[in-house]
């Protein structure tokens, strides 16, 4: 399938391994990524804080660009970031609810880019695409290197699980359980721990640094106590606060931490047979030694060394 | 020992308003509540508050509507005061921050309500009670230095001194179990109604008639106890209230033939006739076989005729109630309702300043009977009643406190109540459970003392109540602890409920006539010649109810035939 | 009727024992509430189970608890819905979080919830002069603040606030929503002072971690986090309050960053949030982040070129959007609570016929 692909900002900035691993994994899943390279930042909820109209218009622009690709044959718009999913869904809710407002925003799009947003775009995170478009059965059949004995803790990122109504989470689409389903389909063991659906703290890293790091540190510690080998997350902003900031987070909670954080495409890529170096695992701040040894086989439970 | 000029028992609208009024008159004030003040049942009032604020309106019209609504049992001097002071009170509420809905000009918007000749109900969506209660509590927080709050304290008795004056109360701190006697120059009862005597009821679990029973036991007379309002639109299963505001916005009542049957009973006002008329109409349709639902005991309330946008804006809460508690989208389909017990017009007898015949004892709100509601209360008049008479009682009590010494309430009552608690805790498991007795009381009252009553049913109810009073003496509890012991409080509340229920039944038996909410199939006509009077019930130490009468005050409006 | 198993968290303070779980089996129709289940257990087997409750109809706010780990009202949660989310077929009920437990399911709301409410001066401070009749205010403004006035103070949002979990001094969702109730009220005279107070408080509006938990928890649609964001918006845009917590700076840095680059350039965002790369506030942060920056460079996560250079530039269309939207005199803000959706405003459906009845005869 072809998707109008919005890679987000951070995947091309401080987590390039996410962008790279997605590009490697897509063809194995039969996904053709048509990158929206003229699209803009979703605002991450921060631009909306300043001005809802600005955030709505910026995202309407991205949606309009995606719709151009959908008109040319792409099935839907896909993102690889929980925060993009949540911020964009919030803007879409407003745009879709009120025709008058939508027309007002489209006026700006027309004047700025000659674009127009049509109500009702389908915008799905890679996690949802895996389960809903590709399907767990299909995913299972593509596994070359089952993640046997690998204990993986899911970390969703707030923006993709709340508010549940807006994100389409219901009995038919238990999207707040998809990470577990994917981990199992890839052969791994799902680790249940307190922080899986909590906040990594990224939004307040400059405003309330200690509280931010203590959130990250607490969830990492909980995962460690639950004996997870690694966490997997569909959000690069969470990745930053959990991986890049892990040394400081450890200090904030007074614990030694060595919990590797994998991007979702990296976990999928490992199971589909890609090599760790192809997936950019060497770029992480916290070395994923409890996930892989550098003879390039996936091993679980190898004594984690401090980063 | 706490000692205050004014001690207020109950922190709903009447109690909180009294506290603010008394504090404003520089009295020292304590307000005591068995739940956190914002949990008081005033919070559930939905539709609105009546006032002739529209310049084209006249308080006399509001007063007449109220008198007629009361089926001429209301005391017209009190009604005049309430209606005349209403506009000022509504403006006061707006000034302290109530977020009344507005019309296009930015003025307070007014909606139609039952029994009203003109639109005069100010509202906040369909959460008016909550809006008012929370704003009053904000004021209590603001004035926390001059109003002492005792939140989650449960009153077990009033304290009456040897001269027969009320000088305080005994209360239990629920959190710790410790009991204390409060001294006060004046006590204002504002503890609400007694809906839990009936099952089902729209009323909360806390509405157990505490203040009515406490005043009754202290020797104060109760008045109009037979007048129990059945609200026309309550959810069948659990008794939840569907606000009259729905009918105010234009909703229809339909029987199993899809007919707007109110045309037969109240051709002018239709669904907005007074509540007793509507409830009787519904009950008649049900009894004559035109009810809806699996056992034909319901009536359809059709809100789909109201524009959806208006429903979502002005009836938001019942959209939620329909969805959450009945599985119905009221914007798309009718909802099944039936008459349900809702309000007690009767209560502790007071004058227009909230004073009972016992010196130092006041009452305001649903616990009181002034009477402004007589035989039937109009919708949106209760919120008004609580505020007007809460304020008046607070002011009057504060003024009374100026030139009198602070009494010291004796500790005998405290000792007696502590013994009662110990006795309850010690009861063996051979008696019945409190919850069983309560359930039997509720279903009995709802069977025999409801919309239609007659002699033999009322006598049966009386026998049951008397038996349950005996059984309650040995009802046992599970919780023997001191911290937050809700069990023992339930046993004490059961005693209150049984006293109140007995007074209700005795009064209903006494009034051999139909007026307002009391409809006797054996005496179906209104009989002004013999029964244009209040029925008073009091106790004289021997625990049996004594009946007497008091006159109805008529100022301007002579009784006439009551047609809607 | 169906059978349900409730696992209730018990705690008896006078026993000296730790809290423990206790199972009760109840029998009720599946659409009844968890509260009714608990009350049945109280009535039939153990009257000592402590739970605050009153109205049973989700309006008094007494019965806040955690059911299967999620905060909410016990009276508002259906047994079948709770069972669907239960682990091992057992519905778990425990007291709300972030507040000390008094007994069983009863928490000390005075110590946390009410203390924080009192902190925001939760009463109208009148704009003078007070008119003789009502203040004349717009319809929309009263509907707007009714959203926050609809709060029943149940504590569900406070219970699960993730900021409060790590920072107990955080003013919190209920209190901040209550503050909006006045900041959004045209009759209140102290908008700026309220905002300045809560913006400068290190545990105030900028300490919210933006996790949506309170929006999810609230049974009344108050959406506390949305109100917090509105407070931030008004503080920054209308009163230009530049708080000590870098909240407003961070917000503006983000906005300008995307205006310049089209995408977010993280390397600029951090120092700009503090005031700029060489600003005295930023220097200690940058110095403190050196180990992390160094590791990131060594691991080739980031290159110096990418960090200091600006590989992306905002397309003209993006800049034009900024010009138009930021250039407006008045902020345009769509509030779905006030307007509803287009679907809501659709013309009324034709009256459905009552089940098994003939067409309604209207008068």
Short mmCIF file of N, CA and C in Angstrom, two decimals, chain C residues 189-314:
data_model
loop_
_atom_site.label_atom_id
_atom_site.label_comp_id
_atom_site.label_asym_id
_atom_site.label_seq_id
_atom_site.Cartn_x
_atom_site.Cartn_y
_atom_site.Cartn_z
N UNK C 189 -12.70 41.05 38.08
CA UNK C 189 -11.80 42.19 37.88
C UNK C 189 -10.33 41.82 37.93
N UNK C 190 -10.02 40.55 38.21
CA UNK C 190 -8.63 40.25 38.52
C UNK C 190 -7.98 39.26 37.56
N UNK C 191 -8.35 39.32 36.30
CA UNK C 191 -7.81 38.34 35.36
C UNK C 191 -6.29 38.34 35.38
N UNK C 192 -5.72 39.54 35.24
CA UNK C 192 -4.27 39.58 35.11
C UNK C 192 -3.58 39.09 36.38
N UNK C 193 -4.12 39.51 37.52
CA UNK C 193 -3.48 39.12 38.77
C UNK C 193 -3.56 37.62 38.98
N UNK C 194 -4.70 37.04 38.65
CA UNK C 194 -4.83 35.59 38.80
C UNK C 194 -3.81 34.89 37.91
N UNK C 195 -3.69 35.36 36.68
CA UNK C 195 -2.79 34.70 35.74
C UNK C 195 -1.34 34.88 36.15
N UNK C 196 -1.00 36.08 36.58
CA UNK C 196 0.38 36.33 36.97
C UNK C 196 0.75 35.43 38.15
N UNK C 197 -0.15 35.35 39.10
CA UNK C 197 0.08 34.51 40.26
C UNK C 197 0.34 33.06 39.84
N UNK C 198 -0.52 32.52 38.99
CA UNK C 198 -0.39 31.10 38.64
C UNK C 198 0.69 30.84 37.60
N UNK C 199 1.09 31.87 36.85
CA UNK C 199 2.17 31.67 35.90
C UNK C 199 3.51 31.69 36.61
N UNK C 200 3.64 32.55 37.62
CA UNK C 200 4.91 32.67 38.32
C UNK C 200 5.12 31.55 39.34
N UNK C 201 4.04 30.94 39.76
CA UNK C 201 4.15 29.83 40.71
C UNK C 201 4.86 28.67 40.01
N UNK C 202 6.01 28.20 40.54
CA UNK C 202 6.73 27.12 39.85
C UNK C 202 5.92 25.83 39.77
N UNK C 203 4.82 25.78 40.55
CA UNK C 203 3.97 24.60 40.47
C UNK C 203 2.61 24.98 39.90
N UNK C 204 2.61 26.02 39.09
CA UNK C 204 1.36 26.57 38.56
C UNK C 204 1.08 26.09 37.15
N UNK C 205 0.58 27.02 36.31
CA UNK C 205 0.08 26.59 35.00
C UNK C 205 1.15 25.98 34.11
N UNK C 206 2.40 26.33 34.31
CA UNK C 206 3.42 25.77 33.43
C UNK C 206 4.00 24.47 33.95
N UNK C 207 3.47 23.97 35.05
CA UNK C 207 3.95 22.69 35.56
C UNK C 207 3.07 21.53 35.08
N UNK C 208 2.05 21.83 34.29
CA UNK C 208 1.20 20.77 33.76
C UNK C 208 1.95 20.02 32.67
N UNK C 209 2.02 18.71 32.79
CA UNK C 209 2.81 17.92 31.85
C UNK C 209 2.06 17.53 30.58
N UNK C 210 0.86 18.07 30.41
CA UNK C 210 0.15 17.96 29.12
C UNK C 210 -0.17 16.51 28.77
N UNK C 211 -0.59 15.73 29.77
CA UNK C 211 -0.77 14.29 29.52
C UNK C 211 -2.20 13.87 29.24
N UNK C 212 -3.17 14.78 29.32
CA UNK C 212 -4.59 14.51 29.02
C UNK C 212 -5.29 13.61 30.04
N UNK C 213 -4.61 13.21 31.11
CA UNK C 213 -5.25 12.30 32.07
C UNK C 213 -6.51 12.93 32.67
N UNK C 214 -6.45 14.22 32.97
CA UNK C 214 -7.58 14.86 33.62
C UNK C 214 -8.76 14.99 32.67
N UNK C 215 -8.47 15.20 31.40
CA UNK C 215 -9.56 15.29 30.42
C UNK C 215 -10.26 13.94 30.35
N UNK C 216 -9.46 12.88 30.35
CA UNK C 216 -10.00 11.53 30.28
C UNK C 216 -10.78 11.19 31.54
N UNK C 217 -10.31 11.65 32.70
CA UNK C 217 -10.91 11.26 33.97
C UNK C 217 -12.23 11.97 34.25
N UNK C 218 -12.37 13.19 33.75
CA UNK C 218 -13.50 14.03 34.19
C UNK C 218 -14.84 13.50 33.71
N UNK C 219 -15.77 13.25 34.64
CA UNK C 219 -17.09 12.76 34.24
C UNK C 219 -18.02 13.85 33.74
N UNK C 220 -17.59 15.10 33.77
CA UNK C 220 -18.50 16.20 33.45
C UNK C 220 -18.06 17.02 32.25
N UNK C 221 -17.03 16.58 31.53
CA UNK C 221 -16.62 17.32 30.34
C UNK C 221 -15.97 18.66 30.63
N UNK C 222 -15.40 18.81 31.82
CA UNK C 222 -14.75 20.09 32.15
C UNK C 222 -13.47 20.27 31.36
N UNK C 223 -12.81 19.16 31.00
CA UNK C 223 -11.55 19.21 30.25
C UNK C 223 -10.53 20.12 30.91
N UNK C 224 -10.10 19.82 32.14
CA UNK C 224 -9.20 20.73 32.87
C UNK C 224 -7.95 21.10 32.10
N UNK C 225 -7.34 20.15 31.40
CA UNK C 225 -6.09 20.50 30.71
C UNK C 225 -6.35 21.54 29.64
N UNK C 226 -7.48 21.47 28.97
CA UNK C 226 -7.80 22.49 27.96
C UNK C 226 -7.92 23.85 28.61
N UNK C 227 -8.46 23.88 29.82
CA UNK C 227 -8.59 25.17 30.52
C UNK C 227 -7.20 25.70 30.89
N UNK C 228 -6.31 24.77 31.31
CA UNK C 228 -4.95 25.20 31.64
C UNK C 228 -4.29 25.81 30.42
N UNK C 229 -4.50 25.19 29.27
CA UNK C 229 -3.91 25.73 28.05
C UNK C 229 -4.50 27.10 27.73
N UNK C 230 -5.78 27.27 28.03
CA UNK C 230 -6.38 28.59 27.80
C UNK C 230 -5.78 29.63 28.74
N UNK C 231 -5.53 29.21 29.98
CA UNK C 231 -4.89 30.14 30.91
C UNK C 231 -3.52 30.56 30.37
N UNK C 232 -2.77 29.58 29.84
CA UNK C 232 -1.46 29.91 29.27
C UNK C 232 -1.60 30.87 28.11
N UNK C 233 -2.60 30.59 27.28
CA UNK C 233 -2.79 31.40 26.09
C UNK C 233 -3.11 32.84 26.46
N UNK C 234 -4.02 32.99 27.41
CA UNK C 234 -4.41 34.35 27.81
C UNK C 234 -3.26 35.04 28.52
N UNK C 235 -2.54 34.30 29.36
CA UNK C 235 -1.41 34.90 30.09
C UNK C 235 -0.35 35.42 29.12
N UNK C 236 -0.05 34.58 28.11
CA UNK C 236 1.01 34.98 27.18
C UNK C 236 0.55 36.00 26.16
N UNK C 237 -0.56 35.71 25.50
CA UNK C 237 -0.99 36.58 24.41
C UNK C 237 -1.59 37.89 24.87
N UNK C 238 -2.46 37.82 25.88
CA UNK C 238 -3.20 39.04 26.25
C UNK C 238 -2.48 39.88 27.27
N UNK C 239 -1.76 39.23 28.17
CA UNK C 239 -1.11 40.01 29.22
C UNK C 239 0.41 39.99 29.13
N UNK C 240 0.94 39.28 28.14
CA UNK C 240 2.39 39.24 27.90
C UNK C 240 3.18 38.93 29.17
N UNK C 241 2.66 37.98 29.95
CA UNK C 241 3.33 37.63 31.19
C UNK C 241 4.48 36.70 30.85
N UNK C 242 5.70 37.19 31.11
CA UNK C 242 6.89 36.38 30.84
C UNK C 242 7.32 35.77 32.16
N UNK C 243 6.89 34.55 32.40
CA UNK C 243 7.09 33.94 33.72
C UNK C 243 8.52 33.46 33.89
N UNK C 244 8.88 33.27 35.16
CA UNK C 244 10.21 32.77 35.51
C UNK C 244 10.42 31.32 35.12
N UNK C 245 9.32 30.61 34.85
CA UNK C 245 9.45 29.18 34.62
C UNK C 245 9.72 28.84 33.16
N UNK C 246 10.00 29.85 32.35
CA UNK C 246 10.27 29.66 30.92
C UNK C 246 9.06 29.17 30.14
N UNK C 247 7.87 29.19 30.77
CA UNK C 247 6.70 28.66 30.07
C UNK C 247 6.35 29.45 28.83
N UNK C 248 6.23 30.76 29.01
CA UNK C 248 5.83 31.60 27.88
C UNK C 248 6.96 31.65 26.87
N UNK C 249 8.18 31.68 27.37
CA UNK C 249 9.33 31.74 26.47
C UNK C 249 9.41 30.49 25.61
N UNK C 250 9.19 29.34 26.23
CA UNK C 250 9.23 28.08 25.52
C UNK C 250 8.18 28.05 24.43
N UNK C 251 6.99 28.51 24.81
CA UNK C 251 5.89 28.53 23.85
C UNK C 251 6.25 29.40 22.65
N UNK C 252 6.72 30.61 22.91
CA UNK C 252 7.04 31.53 21.81
C UNK C 252 8.24 31.03 21.02
N UNK C 253 9.20 30.42 21.73
CA UNK C 253 10.38 29.89 21.02
C UNK C 253 9.95 28.84 20.01
N UNK C 254 9.02 27.98 20.41
CA UNK C 254 8.51 26.92 19.52
C UNK C 254 7.84 27.55 18.31
N UNK C 255 6.97 28.52 18.60
CA UNK C 255 6.22 29.15 17.51
C UNK C 255 7.17 29.78 16.50
N UNK C 256 8.16 30.53 17.01
CA UNK C 256 9.09 31.22 16.10
C UNK C 256 9.99 30.23 15.37
N UNK C 257 10.35 29.15 16.07
CA UNK C 257 11.21 28.12 15.50
C UNK C 257 10.57 27.53 14.25
N UNK C 258 9.29 27.22 14.33
CA UNK C 258 8.60 26.61 13.19
C UNK C 258 8.39 27.64 12.09
N UNK C 259 8.21 28.89 12.49
CA UNK C 259 8.08 29.96 11.50
C UNK C 259 9.35 30.07 10.68
N UNK C 260 10.48 29.92 11.34
CA UNK C 260 11.76 30.06 10.64
C UNK C 260 12.08 28.81 9.83
N UNK C 261 11.89 27.65 10.47
CA UNK C 261 12.41 26.42 9.87
C UNK C 261 11.36 25.53 9.20
N UNK C 262 10.10 25.82 9.45
CA UNK C 262 9.05 24.95 8.90
C UNK C 262 8.92 23.67 9.72
N UNK C 263 10.05 23.11 10.12
CA UNK C 263 10.06 21.98 11.04
C UNK C 263 10.63 22.49 12.37
N UNK C 264 10.52 21.68 13.40
CA UNK C 264 11.08 22.08 14.68
C UNK C 264 12.59 21.80 14.66
N UNK C 265 13.36 22.82 14.94
CA UNK C 265 14.81 22.65 15.05
C UNK C 265 15.13 22.57 16.52
N UNK C 266 15.32 21.29 17.02
CA UNK C 266 15.41 21.10 18.47
C UNK C 266 16.59 21.82 19.09
N UNK C 267 17.68 21.89 18.35
CA UNK C 267 18.88 22.45 18.94
C UNK C 267 18.69 23.90 19.34
N UNK C 268 17.82 24.61 18.62
CA UNK C 268 17.54 26.00 19.00
C UNK C 268 16.49 26.08 20.11
N UNK C 269 15.60 25.11 20.13
CA UNK C 269 14.46 25.21 21.03
C UNK C 269 14.89 25.25 22.49
N UNK C 270 15.84 24.41 22.85
CA UNK C 270 16.25 24.36 24.25
C UNK C 270 16.81 25.71 24.71
N UNK C 271 17.86 26.23 24.07
CA UNK C 271 18.38 27.51 24.56
C UNK C 271 17.39 28.66 24.42
N UNK C 272 16.61 28.67 23.32
CA UNK C 272 15.66 29.77 23.15
C UNK C 272 14.60 29.77 24.23
N UNK C 273 14.28 28.60 24.76
CA UNK C 273 13.30 28.56 25.85
C UNK C 273 13.81 29.30 27.06
N UNK C 274 15.13 29.35 27.18
CA UNK C 274 15.70 30.04 28.34
C UNK C 274 16.03 31.49 28.03
N UNK C 275 15.94 31.87 26.76
CA UNK C 275 16.18 33.26 26.43
C UNK C 275 17.21 33.46 25.33
N UNK C 276 17.77 32.34 24.83
CA UNK C 276 18.78 32.51 23.77
C UNK C 276 20.06 31.81 24.15
N UNK C 277 20.89 31.49 23.13
CA UNK C 277 22.07 30.65 23.36
C UNK C 277 23.02 31.24 24.39
N UNK C 278 23.14 32.54 24.40
CA UNK C 278 24.15 33.10 25.30
C UNK C 278 23.53 33.82 26.48
N UNK C 279 22.22 33.63 26.62
CA UNK C 279 21.53 34.27 27.73
C UNK C 279 22.00 33.67 29.06
N UNK C 280 22.15 34.49 30.09
CA UNK C 280 22.61 33.98 31.40
C UNK C 280 21.76 32.82 31.90
N UNK C 281 20.48 32.82 31.57
CA UNK C 281 19.64 31.72 32.03
C UNK C 281 19.97 30.43 31.30
N UNK C 282 20.35 30.60 30.03
CA UNK C 282 20.53 29.40 29.19
C UNK C 282 21.88 28.75 29.46
N UNK C 283 22.87 29.56 29.81
CA UNK C 283 24.24 29.01 29.90
C UNK C 283 24.32 27.83 30.87
N UNK C 284 23.82 27.96 32.09
CA UNK C 284 23.94 26.79 32.99
C UNK C 284 23.22 25.55 32.44
N UNK C 285 22.11 25.77 31.74
CA UNK C 285 21.39 24.64 31.16
C UNK C 285 22.24 23.96 30.10
N UNK C 286 22.83 24.77 29.25
CA UNK C 286 23.65 24.20 28.17
C UNK C 286 24.86 23.49 28.76
N UNK C 287 25.46 24.14 29.76
CA UNK C 287 26.61 23.50 30.39
C UNK C 287 26.18 22.19 31.03
N UNK C 288 25.04 22.22 31.71
CA UNK C 288 24.55 20.99 32.36
C UNK C 288 24.22 19.91 31.35
N UNK C 289 23.83 20.31 30.13
CA UNK C 289 23.47 19.31 29.12
C UNK C 289 24.67 18.82 28.34
N UNK C 290 25.87 19.37 28.63
CA UNK C 290 27.05 18.99 27.83
C UNK C 290 27.30 17.48 27.77
N UNK C 291 27.21 16.78 28.92
CA UNK C 291 27.44 15.33 28.83
C UNK C 291 26.49 14.66 27.83
N UNK C 292 25.22 15.06 27.90
CA UNK C 292 24.24 14.46 27.00
C UNK C 292 24.54 14.84 25.56
N UNK C 293 24.86 16.11 25.36
CA UNK C 293 25.16 16.58 24.00
C UNK C 293 26.38 15.84 23.46
N UNK C 294 27.38 15.71 24.33
CA UNK C 294 28.59 15.01 23.90
C UNK C 294 28.30 13.57 23.48
N UNK C 295 27.52 12.88 24.35
CA UNK C 295 27.17 11.50 24.01
C UNK C 295 26.44 11.44 22.68
N UNK C 296 25.49 12.36 22.51
CA UNK C 296 24.71 12.35 21.26
C UNK C 296 25.61 12.57 20.05
N UNK C 297 26.61 13.47 20.23
CA UNK C 297 27.53 13.71 19.11
C UNK C 297 28.39 12.48 18.84
N UNK C 298 28.89 11.87 19.94
CA UNK C 298 29.74 10.70 19.77
C UNK C 298 29.00 9.56 19.09
N UNK C 299 27.73 9.42 19.45
CA UNK C 299 26.97 8.32 18.88
C UNK C 299 26.47 8.64 17.48
N UNK C 300 26.81 9.82 17.04
CA UNK C 300 26.39 10.27 15.72
C UNK C 300 24.86 10.37 15.62
N UNK C 301 24.22 10.61 16.75
CA UNK C 301 22.79 10.87 16.73
C UNK C 301 22.55 12.21 16.07
N UNK C 302 23.41 13.15 16.46
CA UNK C 302 23.33 14.50 15.92
C UNK C 302 24.71 14.88 15.42
N UNK C 303 24.75 15.67 14.37
CA UNK C 303 26.05 16.20 13.95
C UNK C 303 26.07 17.69 14.24
N UNK C 304 27.31 18.23 14.41
CA UNK C 304 27.41 19.66 14.74
C UNK C 304 26.77 20.48 13.63
N UNK C 305 26.99 20.05 12.43
CA UNK C 305 26.41 20.78 11.30
C UNK C 305 24.91 20.90 11.42
N UNK C 306 24.28 19.77 11.72
CA UNK C 306 22.83 19.79 11.83
C UNK C 306 22.38 20.61 13.03
N UNK C 307 23.16 20.53 14.09
CA UNK C 307 22.73 21.21 15.31
C UNK C 307 22.84 22.72 15.17
N UNK C 308 24.01 23.16 14.66
CA UNK C 308 24.21 24.62 14.59
C UNK C 308 23.68 25.19 13.29
N UNK C 309 23.72 24.38 12.23
CA UNK C 309 23.19 24.88 10.97
C UNK C 309 21.68 24.71 10.94
N UNK C 310 21.08 25.23 9.93
CA UNK C 310 19.62 25.12 9.80
C UNK C 310 19.28 24.52 8.44
N UNK C 311 19.34 23.16 8.36
CA UNK C 311 19.14 22.52 7.06
C UNK C 311 17.75 22.75 6.48
N UNK C 312 16.77 22.98 7.34
CA UNK C 312 15.41 23.19 6.80
C UNK C 312 15.06 24.66 6.86
N UNK C 313 14.30 25.07 5.88
CA UNK C 313 13.77 26.44 5.91
C UNK C 313 12.27 26.34 5.68
N UNK C 314 11.51 27.22 6.33
CA UNK C 314 10.06 27.18 6.17
C UNK C 314 9.67 27.55 4.76
#
